[in-house]
Each structure stands twice: as structure tokens, then as C-alpha cells.
Tab-separated table of C-alpha atoms in Angstrom:
chain	number	residue	atom	x	y	z
F	24	MET	CA	0.000	0.000	0.000
F	25	LYS	CA	1.314	3.440	-0.920
F	26	GLU	CA	2.167	5.986	1.813
F	27	GLY	CA	-0.755	8.256	0.881
F	28	SER	CA	-3.200	5.350	0.922
F	29	ARG	CA	-1.991	4.248	4.356
F	30	ASP	CA	-2.482	7.782	5.697
F	31	LYS	CA	-6.020	7.929	4.298
F	32	ALA	CA	-6.844	4.510	5.751
F	33	ALA	CA	-5.486	5.555	9.138
F	34	ALA	CA	-7.516	8.776	9.066
F	35	TRP	CA	-10.659	6.841	8.099
F	36	ALA	CA	-10.090	4.332	10.920
F	37	SER	CA	-9.581	7.166	13.410
F	38	ARG	CA	-12.807	8.909	12.364
F	39	THR	CA	-14.751	5.650	12.487
F	40	LEU	CA	-13.412	4.817	15.936
F	41	ASP	CA	-14.271	8.291	17.196
F	42	ARG	CA	-17.833	8.008	15.908
F	43	ALA	CA	-18.220	4.595	17.521
F	44	THR	CA	-16.732	5.431	20.907
F	45	THR	CA	-17.873	9.017	21.474
F	46	PRO	CA	-21.489	8.110	22.387
F	47	LEU	CA	-20.246	5.479	24.820
F	48	VAL	CA	-17.750	7.862	26.440
F	49	ASP	CA	-20.394	10.583	26.646
F	50	ALA	CA	-22.882	8.191	28.235
F	51	VAL	CA	-20.378	7.034	30.854
F	52	ALA	CA	-19.342	10.618	31.596
F	53	ASP	CA	-22.999	11.605	31.934
F	54	GLN	CA	-23.653	8.877	34.464
F	55	VAL	CA	-20.519	9.760	36.463
F	56	LEU	CA	-21.469	13.425	36.564
F	57	LYS	CA	-25.022	12.605	37.609
F	58	ARG	CA	-23.763	10.377	40.386
F	59	LEU	CA	-21.251	12.997	41.539
F	60	GLY	CA	-23.961	15.637	41.490
F	61	LEU	CA	-26.483	13.558	43.378
F	62	HIS	CA	-23.923	12.101	45.777
F	63	SER	CA	-26.672	9.633	46.602
F	64	ARG	CA	-26.249	6.820	49.093
F	65	LEU	CA	-29.467	5.161	47.942
F	66	ALA	CA	-30.882	3.657	44.772
F	67	PRO	CA	-34.269	4.963	43.531
F	68	ASP	CA	-36.118	2.150	45.370
F	69	GLY	CA	-34.580	3.100	48.717
F	70	THR	CA	-32.022	0.313	48.873
F	71	PRO	CA	-28.308	1.141	49.312
F	72	ALA	CA	-26.559	2.140	46.094
F	73	ARG	CA	-24.084	-0.660	45.376
F	74	ASP	CA	-22.320	0.417	42.194
F	75	PRO	CA	-18.560	0.980	42.679
F	76	LEU	CA	-18.700	4.756	42.219
F	77	SER	CA	-21.460	5.183	44.803
F	78	MET	CA	-19.657	2.842	47.184
F	79	ALA	CA	-16.588	5.076	47.033
F	80	LEU	CA	-18.375	8.420	47.131
F	81	LYS	CA	-20.708	7.725	50.025
F	82	GLU	CA	-17.803	7.065	52.393
F	83	LEU	CA	-15.869	10.252	51.557
F	84	ALA	CA	-17.669	12.451	54.092
F	85	ALA	CA	-16.858	10.108	56.973
F	86	LEU	CA	-13.272	9.653	55.815
F	87	ARG	CA	-12.766	13.419	55.692
F	88	TRP	CA	-14.363	13.798	59.098
F	89	ASN	CA	-12.085	11.111	60.544
F	90	THR	CA	-9.035	12.831	59.060
F	91	LYS	CA	-9.978	16.167	60.598
F	92	LEU	CA	-10.885	14.607	63.939
F	93	MET	CA	-7.518	12.856	64.196
F	94	GLY	CA	-5.735	16.086	63.318
F	95	LEU	CA	-7.714	17.978	65.940
F	96	ALA	CA	-6.870	15.349	68.563
F	97	LEU	CA	-3.165	15.812	67.832
F	98	ALA	CA	-3.430	19.598	67.986
F	99	GLU	CA	-5.414	19.553	71.237
F	100	ARG	CA	-2.666	17.524	72.866
F	101	PHE	CA	-0.166	20.259	72.055
F	102	TYR	CA	-2.622	22.972	73.086
F	103	ALA	CA	-3.056	21.245	76.464
F	104	GLU	CA	0.734	21.297	76.900
F	105	GLY	CA	0.746	25.067	76.314
F	106	LYS	CA	2.881	24.853	73.184
F	107	ALA	CA	0.279	26.832	71.237
F	108	GLY	CA	-3.422	27.674	71.461
F	109	PRO	CA	-5.352	29.732	74.031
F	110	GLY	CA	-3.111	28.716	76.943
F	111	ALA	CA	0.199	29.552	75.286
F	112	THR	CA	2.314	32.333	76.752
F	113	LEU	CA	2.570	35.415	74.535
F	114	PRO	CA	5.990	37.047	75.054
F	115	GLY	CA	6.174	40.786	75.644
F	116	THR	CA	9.266	41.380	73.545
F	117	ALA	CA	10.298	40.419	70.032
F	118	THR	CA	13.093	37.882	69.469
F	119	ARG	CA	15.634	38.252	66.662
F	120	ILE	CA	16.289	34.865	65.016
F	121	GLY	CA	17.984	35.781	61.738
F	122	LEU	CA	14.846	34.955	59.768
F	123	THR	CA	15.347	33.881	56.190
F	124	SER	CA	12.997	32.714	53.438
F	125	LYS	CA	11.414	29.496	54.721
F	126	LEU	CA	8.508	27.066	54.932
F	127	CYS	CA	5.793	27.184	57.578
F	128	THR	CA	6.423	24.634	60.361
F	129	GLN	CA	4.875	23.458	63.596
F	130	ALA	CA	7.984	24.597	65.479
F	131	ASP	CA	7.395	28.149	64.230
F	132	ILE	CA	3.875	28.234	65.701
F	133	GLU	CA	5.328	27.084	69.039
F	134	SER	CA	8.211	29.563	68.958
F	135	GLU	CA	8.511	32.719	71.049
F	136	TRP	CA	9.161	34.890	68.005
F	137	LEU	CA	5.863	33.980	66.347
F	138	ARG	CA	3.815	33.986	69.538
F	139	PHE	CA	5.026	37.540	70.182
F	140	TRP	CA	3.355	38.705	66.978
F	141	CYS	CA	0.177	36.845	67.898
F	142	GLY	CA	0.107	38.909	71.076
F	143	GLN	CA	0.660	42.094	69.095
F	144	LEU	CA	-2.251	41.264	66.782
F	145	GLN	CA	-4.438	39.929	69.624
F	146	ILE	CA	-4.901	36.543	67.971
F	147	VAL	CA	-4.464	33.007	69.335
F	148	PRO	CA	-1.456	31.005	68.049
F	149	PHE	CA	-3.447	28.147	66.573
F	150	TYR	CA	-1.834	25.626	64.242
F	151	SER	CA	-2.778	27.511	61.098
F	152	ARG	CA	-0.562	28.593	58.261
F	153	LYS	CA	-2.561	31.850	58.115
F	154	ILE	CA	-1.404	32.669	61.648
F	155	TRP	CA	2.121	31.806	60.549
F	156	GLU	CA	1.928	34.188	57.582
F	157	TYR	CA	1.166	37.133	59.854
F	158	GLY	CA	4.093	36.266	62.083
F	159	PHE	CA	6.487	35.670	59.215
F	160	VAL	CA	5.755	38.974	57.488
F	161	LEU	CA	5.976	41.064	60.656
F	162	GLN	CA	9.144	39.297	61.852
F	163	ALA	CA	10.778	39.863	58.458
F	164	LEU	CA	9.888	43.555	58.502
F	165	TRP	CA	10.967	43.997	62.128
F	166	GLU	CA	14.327	42.274	61.635
F	167	GLY	CA	14.780	44.380	58.497
F	168	GLY	CA	14.402	47.555	60.566
F	169	GLN	CA	11.173	48.616	58.886
F	170	LEU	CA	8.676	48.666	61.782
F	171	ARG	CA	9.639	52.180	62.813
F	172	SER	CA	7.566	55.311	63.186
F	173	GLY	CA	7.343	57.223	59.905
F	174	ALA	CA	8.269	54.295	57.655
F	175	GLN	CA	6.320	53.915	54.406
F	176	GLY	CA	4.727	50.522	53.669
F	177	LEU	CA	2.840	49.096	50.679
F	178	GLY	CA	0.462	46.144	51.065
F	179	PHE	CA	-0.721	44.111	48.064
F	180	ALA	CA	-4.085	42.273	47.972
F	181	VAL	CA	-4.631	43.050	51.641
F	182	GLY	CA	-8.178	41.681	51.697
F	183	THR	CA	-9.386	41.821	55.299
F	184	GLU	CA	-5.952	41.534	56.918
F	185	LEU	CA	-5.125	42.884	60.362
F	186	THR	CA	-1.784	44.196	59.104
F	187	PRO	CA	-2.789	47.697	57.898
F	188	SER	CA	-4.412	48.561	61.233
F	189	TYR	CA	-1.510	47.174	63.239
F	190	LEU	CA	1.073	49.098	61.221
F	191	ALA	CA	-0.955	52.307	61.274
F	192	GLY	CA	-1.139	51.985	65.059
F	193	ARG	CA	2.666	52.095	65.121
F	194	HIS	CA	2.668	55.429	63.238
F	195	ILE	CA	3.721	53.712	60.000
F	196	LYS	CA	2.345	55.194	56.771
F	197	VAL	CA	0.535	52.435	54.858
F	198	LEU	CA	-0.840	52.272	51.330
F	199	ALA	CA	-3.178	49.260	51.331
F	200	THR	CA	-4.177	47.912	47.904
F	201	ASP	CA	-6.491	45.310	46.423
F	202	LEU	CA	-8.293	44.680	43.155
F	203	ALA	CA	-10.785	47.344	42.140
F	204	GLY	CA	-14.314	46.470	43.225
F	205	GLU	CA	-15.583	46.545	39.635
F	206	ASP	CA	-12.927	44.013	38.557
F	207	MET	CA	-14.738	40.714	37.980
F	208	ARG	CA	-11.846	38.840	39.613
F	209	ALA	CA	-12.700	40.545	42.908
F	210	ASP	CA	-16.093	38.825	43.079
F	211	ASN	CA	-14.709	35.479	44.227
F	212	TRP	CA	-12.753	37.102	47.056
F	213	ALA	CA	-15.680	39.305	48.090
F	214	GLN	CA	-17.935	36.249	48.384
F	215	THR	CA	-15.575	34.749	50.970
F	216	ASP	CA	-14.977	38.078	52.758
F	217	GLN	CA	-11.363	38.280	51.539
F	218	HIS	CA	-11.498	41.452	49.453
F	219	ALA	CA	-10.845	45.033	50.510
F	220	ALA	CA	-13.095	47.519	48.725
F	221	SER	CA	-12.371	50.600	50.817
F	222	LEU	CA	-10.326	52.005	53.661
F	223	GLU	CA	-13.153	51.640	56.187
F	224	GLY	CA	-13.194	47.870	55.775
F	225	LEU	CA	-9.597	47.652	57.022
F	226	LEU	CA	-10.078	49.431	60.349
F	227	ARG	CA	-9.638	47.174	63.401
F	228	PRO	CA	-10.584	49.258	66.462
F	229	ASN	CA	-8.931	46.795	68.850
F	230	LEU	CA	-5.569	47.490	67.172
F	231	VAL	CA	-5.694	51.216	66.402
F	232	ARG	CA	-7.787	54.261	67.173
F	233	ARG	CA	-9.834	55.498	64.228
F	234	GLU	CA	-8.142	58.908	64.080
F	235	ARG	CA	-4.661	57.397	63.986
F	236	PHE	CA	-5.731	54.826	61.397
F	237	LEU	CA	-7.153	57.449	59.053
F	238	ALA	CA	-4.055	59.604	59.501
F	239	ASN	CA	-1.670	56.787	58.626
F	240	CYS	CA	-3.467	54.485	56.178
F	241	ARG	CA	-4.646	55.026	52.602
F	242	PHE	CA	-6.387	52.672	50.182
F	243	ARG	CA	-5.908	52.392	46.422
F	244	PRO	CA	-7.110	49.781	43.905
F	245	VAL	CA	-4.097	48.064	42.330
F	246	ASP	CA	-3.826	45.070	39.990
F	247	MET	CA	-0.824	42.982	41.018
F	248	ASN	CA	-0.192	42.203	37.343
F	249	ALA	CA	-0.003	45.901	36.481
F	250	ILE	CA	1.602	47.793	39.364
F	251	PRO	CA	1.474	51.535	38.539
F	252	GLU	CA	4.925	52.943	37.874
F	253	ASP	CA	4.222	55.978	40.072
F	254	LEU	CA	4.602	53.584	43.042
F	255	TYR	CA	8.162	52.641	42.081
F	256	GLY	CA	10.855	53.714	44.531
F	257	GLN	CA	8.395	55.146	47.058
F	258	PHE	CA	8.336	52.670	49.960
F	259	ASP	CA	10.552	51.318	52.725
F	260	PHE	CA	8.821	47.952	52.624
F	261	CYS	CA	6.059	46.004	50.927
F	262	TRP	CA	4.252	42.774	51.658
F	263	SER	CA	1.606	40.302	50.507
F	264	MET	CA	0.115	37.205	52.105
F	265	CYS	CA	-0.807	34.193	49.960
F	266	SER	CA	-1.751	36.378	47.008
F	267	PHE	CA	0.695	36.071	44.140
F	268	GLU	CA	-0.210	32.424	43.519
F	269	HIS	CA	-3.555	33.812	42.310
F	270	VAL	CA	-2.339	36.209	39.609
F	271	GLY	CA	-2.761	33.697	36.760
F	272	SER	CA	0.446	31.713	36.288
F	273	ILE	CA	3.786	30.864	37.846
F	274	GLU	CA	5.490	33.285	35.457
F	275	GLN	CA	3.159	36.133	36.381
F	276	GLY	CA	3.718	35.391	40.072
F	277	LEU	CA	7.489	35.623	39.716
F	278	GLU	CA	7.170	38.878	37.795
F	279	PHE	CA	4.874	40.295	40.473
F	280	VAL	CA	7.555	39.763	43.128
F	281	ARG	CA	10.145	41.328	40.859
F	282	ASN	CA	7.938	44.347	40.181
F	283	SER	CA	6.982	44.715	43.849
F	284	VAL	CA	10.649	45.218	44.714
F	285	ARG	CA	10.757	48.081	42.212
F	286	CYS	CA	8.409	49.904	44.582
F	287	LEU	CA	11.101	49.935	47.299
F	288	LYS	CA	13.749	52.467	48.203
F	289	PRO	CA	17.346	51.168	48.320
F	290	GLY	CA	17.737	48.808	51.274
F	291	GLY	CA	13.986	48.240	51.547
F	292	ILE	CA	12.407	44.901	52.434
F	293	ALA	CA	9.768	42.882	50.588
F	294	ALA	CA	8.064	40.074	52.526
F	295	HIS	CA	5.715	37.814	50.572
F	296	THR	CA	4.056	34.499	51.382
F	297	THR	CA	2.620	32.083	48.840
F	298	GLU	CA	1.803	28.407	48.229
F	299	MET	CA	4.582	25.847	47.782
F	300	ASN	CA	4.118	22.341	46.440
F	301	LEU	CA	5.734	19.900	48.885
F	302	GLU	CA	6.348	17.614	45.919
F	303	THR	CA	9.424	19.640	45.136
F	304	GLU	CA	10.076	18.029	41.753
F	305	GLY	CA	7.883	16.853	38.905
F	306	GLU	CA	4.414	18.109	38.094
F	307	THR	CA	2.835	21.190	39.596
F	308	VAL	CA	-0.175	23.419	38.917
F	309	ASP	CA	0.299	26.330	36.511
F	310	ASN	CA	-1.947	28.645	34.450
F	311	TRP	CA	-4.784	28.334	36.951
F	312	PRO	CA	-6.531	30.497	39.586
F	313	THR	CA	-4.190	28.965	42.183
F	314	VAL	CA	-0.713	27.929	41.044
F	315	LEU	CA	1.791	25.974	43.104
F	316	PHE	CA	5.433	26.998	43.202
F	317	GLN	CA	8.402	24.685	43.652
F	318	PRO	CA	11.979	25.450	44.763
F	319	ARG	CA	13.147	25.652	41.139
F	320	HIS	CA	10.813	28.594	40.580
F	321	PHE	CA	12.292	30.455	43.523
F	322	GLN	CA	15.779	29.721	42.215
F	323	GLU	CA	14.756	31.412	38.993
F	324	LEU	CA	13.271	34.297	40.970
F	325	ALA	CA	16.553	34.696	42.877
F	326	ARG	CA	18.417	34.833	39.566
F	327	ARG	CA	16.121	37.546	38.183
F	328	LEU	CA	16.277	39.598	41.364
F	329	ALA	CA	20.064	39.353	41.462
F	330	ALA	CA	20.183	40.601	37.856
F	331	ASP	CA	18.149	43.603	39.047
F	332	GLY	CA	20.600	44.207	41.892
F	333	HIS	CA	18.443	42.724	44.696
F	334	GLU	CA	18.799	39.737	47.027
F	335	LEU	CA	16.308	36.984	47.793
F	336	LEU	CA	17.334	35.683	51.200
F	337	ALA	CA	18.237	31.995	51.028
F	338	LEU	CA	15.261	29.635	51.058
F	339	ASP	CA	15.237	27.089	53.891
F	340	THR	CA	13.231	24.159	52.511
F	341	ASP	CA	13.190	22.189	55.789
F	342	ALA	CA	9.534	21.126	56.086
F	343	GLY	CA	9.825	20.363	59.808
F	344	THR	CA	9.710	17.146	61.843
F	345	GLY	CA	6.645	17.716	64.013
F	346	LEU	CA	3.569	15.499	63.832
F	347	LEU	CA	1.551	18.399	62.449
F	348	ASP	CA	4.185	18.984	59.769
F	349	ARG	CA	3.067	15.599	58.443
F	350	PHE	CA	-0.673	16.077	58.913
F	351	ILE	CA	-2.341	17.201	55.678
F	352	ASP	CA	-5.719	18.900	55.963
F	353	VAL	CA	-8.237	18.095	53.241
F	354	PRO	CA	-11.000	20.175	51.664
F	355	PRO	CA	-13.598	21.367	52.249
F	356	TYR	CA	-12.043	23.419	55.047
F	357	ASP	CA	-15.402	24.769	56.242
F	358	PHE	CA	-16.595	21.236	56.643
F	359	GLN	CA	-19.979	19.858	57.808
F	360	PRO	CA	-20.328	16.286	56.466
F	361	HIS	CA	-23.852	15.734	57.786
F	362	PRO	CA	-25.956	16.821	60.770
F	363	ALA	CA	-24.825	13.993	63.032
F	364	LEU	CA	-21.168	15.102	62.974
F	365	ALA	CA	-19.992	18.455	64.296
F	366	PHE	CA	-17.188	20.137	62.355
F	367	PRO	CA	-13.766	19.467	63.924
F	368	ALA	CA	-11.349	22.390	63.499
F	369	ALA	CA	-8.349	20.506	62.136
F	370	PRO	CA	-4.816	21.947	62.166
F	371	HIS	CA	-4.042	23.662	58.894
F	372	LEU	CA	-0.280	23.847	58.399
F	373	ARG	CA	-0.443	21.484	55.415
F	374	LEU	CA	-3.313	21.013	52.987
F	375	THR	CA	-4.130	19.556	49.608
F	376	VAL	CA	-4.670	21.777	46.578
F	377	ASP	CA	-5.863	19.933	43.474
F	378	GLY	CA	-4.353	16.745	44.875
F	379	PHE	CA	-0.915	18.195	45.709
F	380	PRO	CA	0.408	18.553	49.286
F	381	VAL	CA	0.977	22.247	49.955
F	382	THR	CA	2.120	24.633	52.662
F	383	SER	CA	2.890	28.319	52.979
F	384	VAL	CA	6.347	29.625	52.145
F	385	GLY	CA	7.694	33.029	53.031
F	386	LEU	CA	10.117	34.991	50.856
F	387	ILE	CA	12.242	37.929	51.992
F	388	VAL	CA	13.848	40.235	49.451
F	389	ARG	CA	16.340	42.993	50.270
F	390	ALA	CA	16.351	45.780	47.691
F	391	GLY	CA	19.724	46.820	46.328
F	392	GLY	CA	20.808	50.278	45.409
């Protein structure tokens, strides 16, 4: 058979196979989607659903509940020992530790340096990576000499953070930014109460008096993918907390960090937290609403920053050795499996995102010049 004839025969066979299999594939997919949507434990006649997919799905709620309950039991043991939680001592003075770029760990939550910042913010040092992010950013700024009266700070995607009020209470001038309210991307964050639409929404009266807050804090809509050039070179420090993994891609996230440093004066400090894939090699999520960085991406970021004359402080990739460093929380995080089971508040230092194990990582950049 000639080459052209073989190609035509192959194309015909492919089309024929597609026509034959597509209805079957569509029918199977339709049944799977229906079953997923119904999440039914029963067949139409009231008997237990016994097909393999139903057998797997109907146990997921209990399995998730068990996972969270076991995690909570571990955390409560440490809370009872006073290592963290409501009974933990909150130091009255900050502790310099030589903080560098690093992963969130259980030992950090139990440390004096982080518990000091919990006391400053009037929050409990629970085993949550969100608590850790507050402590990391403030420790990085304090060790960098930036938490001083009259300093100028720039916050990206501040949402409903405590940080602007805390900084304003220390007589620090803050420009807090977030997506413009009319930006469609802001809708998702507004629905979960994680979007800042105005200055008033950032005021925390327990951290700062209203007059001082209004004197020291401003709000401006800013797209992290298009930082206005009039902000370049204007600030002593900048920060963001678990935001730049949401800008669209790994590449855009790296460029955001690079551009954020352009907003700093020489010697300024940038402190950013984001999501890191604990599978440090191989596949990771990109080009998605939440992307997952790996150490190789931060190596590339360090190279770009160095070319710009800046320094990314060395990344410590030690993931910790505590029990809660190995406990991985699972979605949904606001979890109520069914009325008979109360929601257990599981520790949240590690979690799964699209099937990958993830934790928070903090980056510290020192601006050159």
C-alpha cells in the first residue's frame, strides 16, 4: 500500500473509531457526573446504592471527618501542653532569630518569636498557616528595621488583613491595595470576605484608634499584574500574604515579586508568602486560579532579582519534623459532612490543593541600590 493510501486509511479508521466510541464515552461521563452531582447513598427504590462509584463516594464524608478529627486530637494535645493555642504564653518582647525565606512549620507556631506577633495582633497562636503568615511577614519587617515610626509601607491584595491597622497603630504610613471592586476577579474574594473595597473595611478598632488609622493608612485599587509605575521607589517595605499564587500563572507570580521590589527604596524589604508544592520536583499546577510553586521557581526568581541588583534571602526548605508537619488537611475546610457530625477544626499547616500537598512559604527580598 502506498504511503498516501496508508495515511487515508489511518484517518478513516480514526474517524470511524471516534464516531463509535464518542457516544459510549459521553454516556459514561454523563452517568458519572449525575452520580457525583447527586452524591446519593441510595438507589431509587430506597435500597443502598451498590455500584462501585457510589460505594466510594458515600464514604468520603466520613473519611474526611475522621481525618480532621484525628488532626484535631493531635493539635489539642499540644494545646493542652501550652505549646500553642489559648493557653500559650505570649511574650512581651520580640526575638531576633535571623529569619530567612522558609517554609511554615509546627515549630514556628510554638516559637517565642511567632507567639510575640500573635500577642501584638491579639490573635491566638493556633496551628494555622494563616497565623504563621502574619508572624512571618511582621518578623521579616521587624528584623529588616522597617517597623519604625514614619516608615512607608505598601500592602498588596490586603483583603481583610489585620496588618494595615496594626502598622498604622505604630505610626507607620501604609498604602493598602487590592483589586478594584468593579474588577470581575474581585467577586470570588468578596464572596468569601477576603477582598478590601475601601479604607473603612480595614479598620480594626482593637488594634488602632480610628483617628490614627485614618491619619496613617490610605487605600488604592491596584492590579498585582499591572503595578502603577508611580509607586516605584516610594516605599521602605512592601508585603503580601498568599496572594501572588492567584495572579494567573507561575510566570506572572514571579514577575509580580520582581515588580513589587521596584516599589522599594534602596535597602527596603519585601516580605511575601505564597503556596509551595511539597512535591518539590515533577508536576505542579500552573496557568490556573491557584498555582503551586516549587523550589526551582524560587531559584529562577533569585536569579532575576540578582540581575536587578536585589537579594532573595536563602530559602530554607526544611519542612519540619513535628507530627503536624506531616498532617495534611483536606477540603472542604469549612466542613460539615452531615448533621450527626460536628465540624472538627483541624490543624491547617499542610493542605491539599488539586491533589498536591501544599504549605505556605515566606520569601524575603532585600532591595539593592
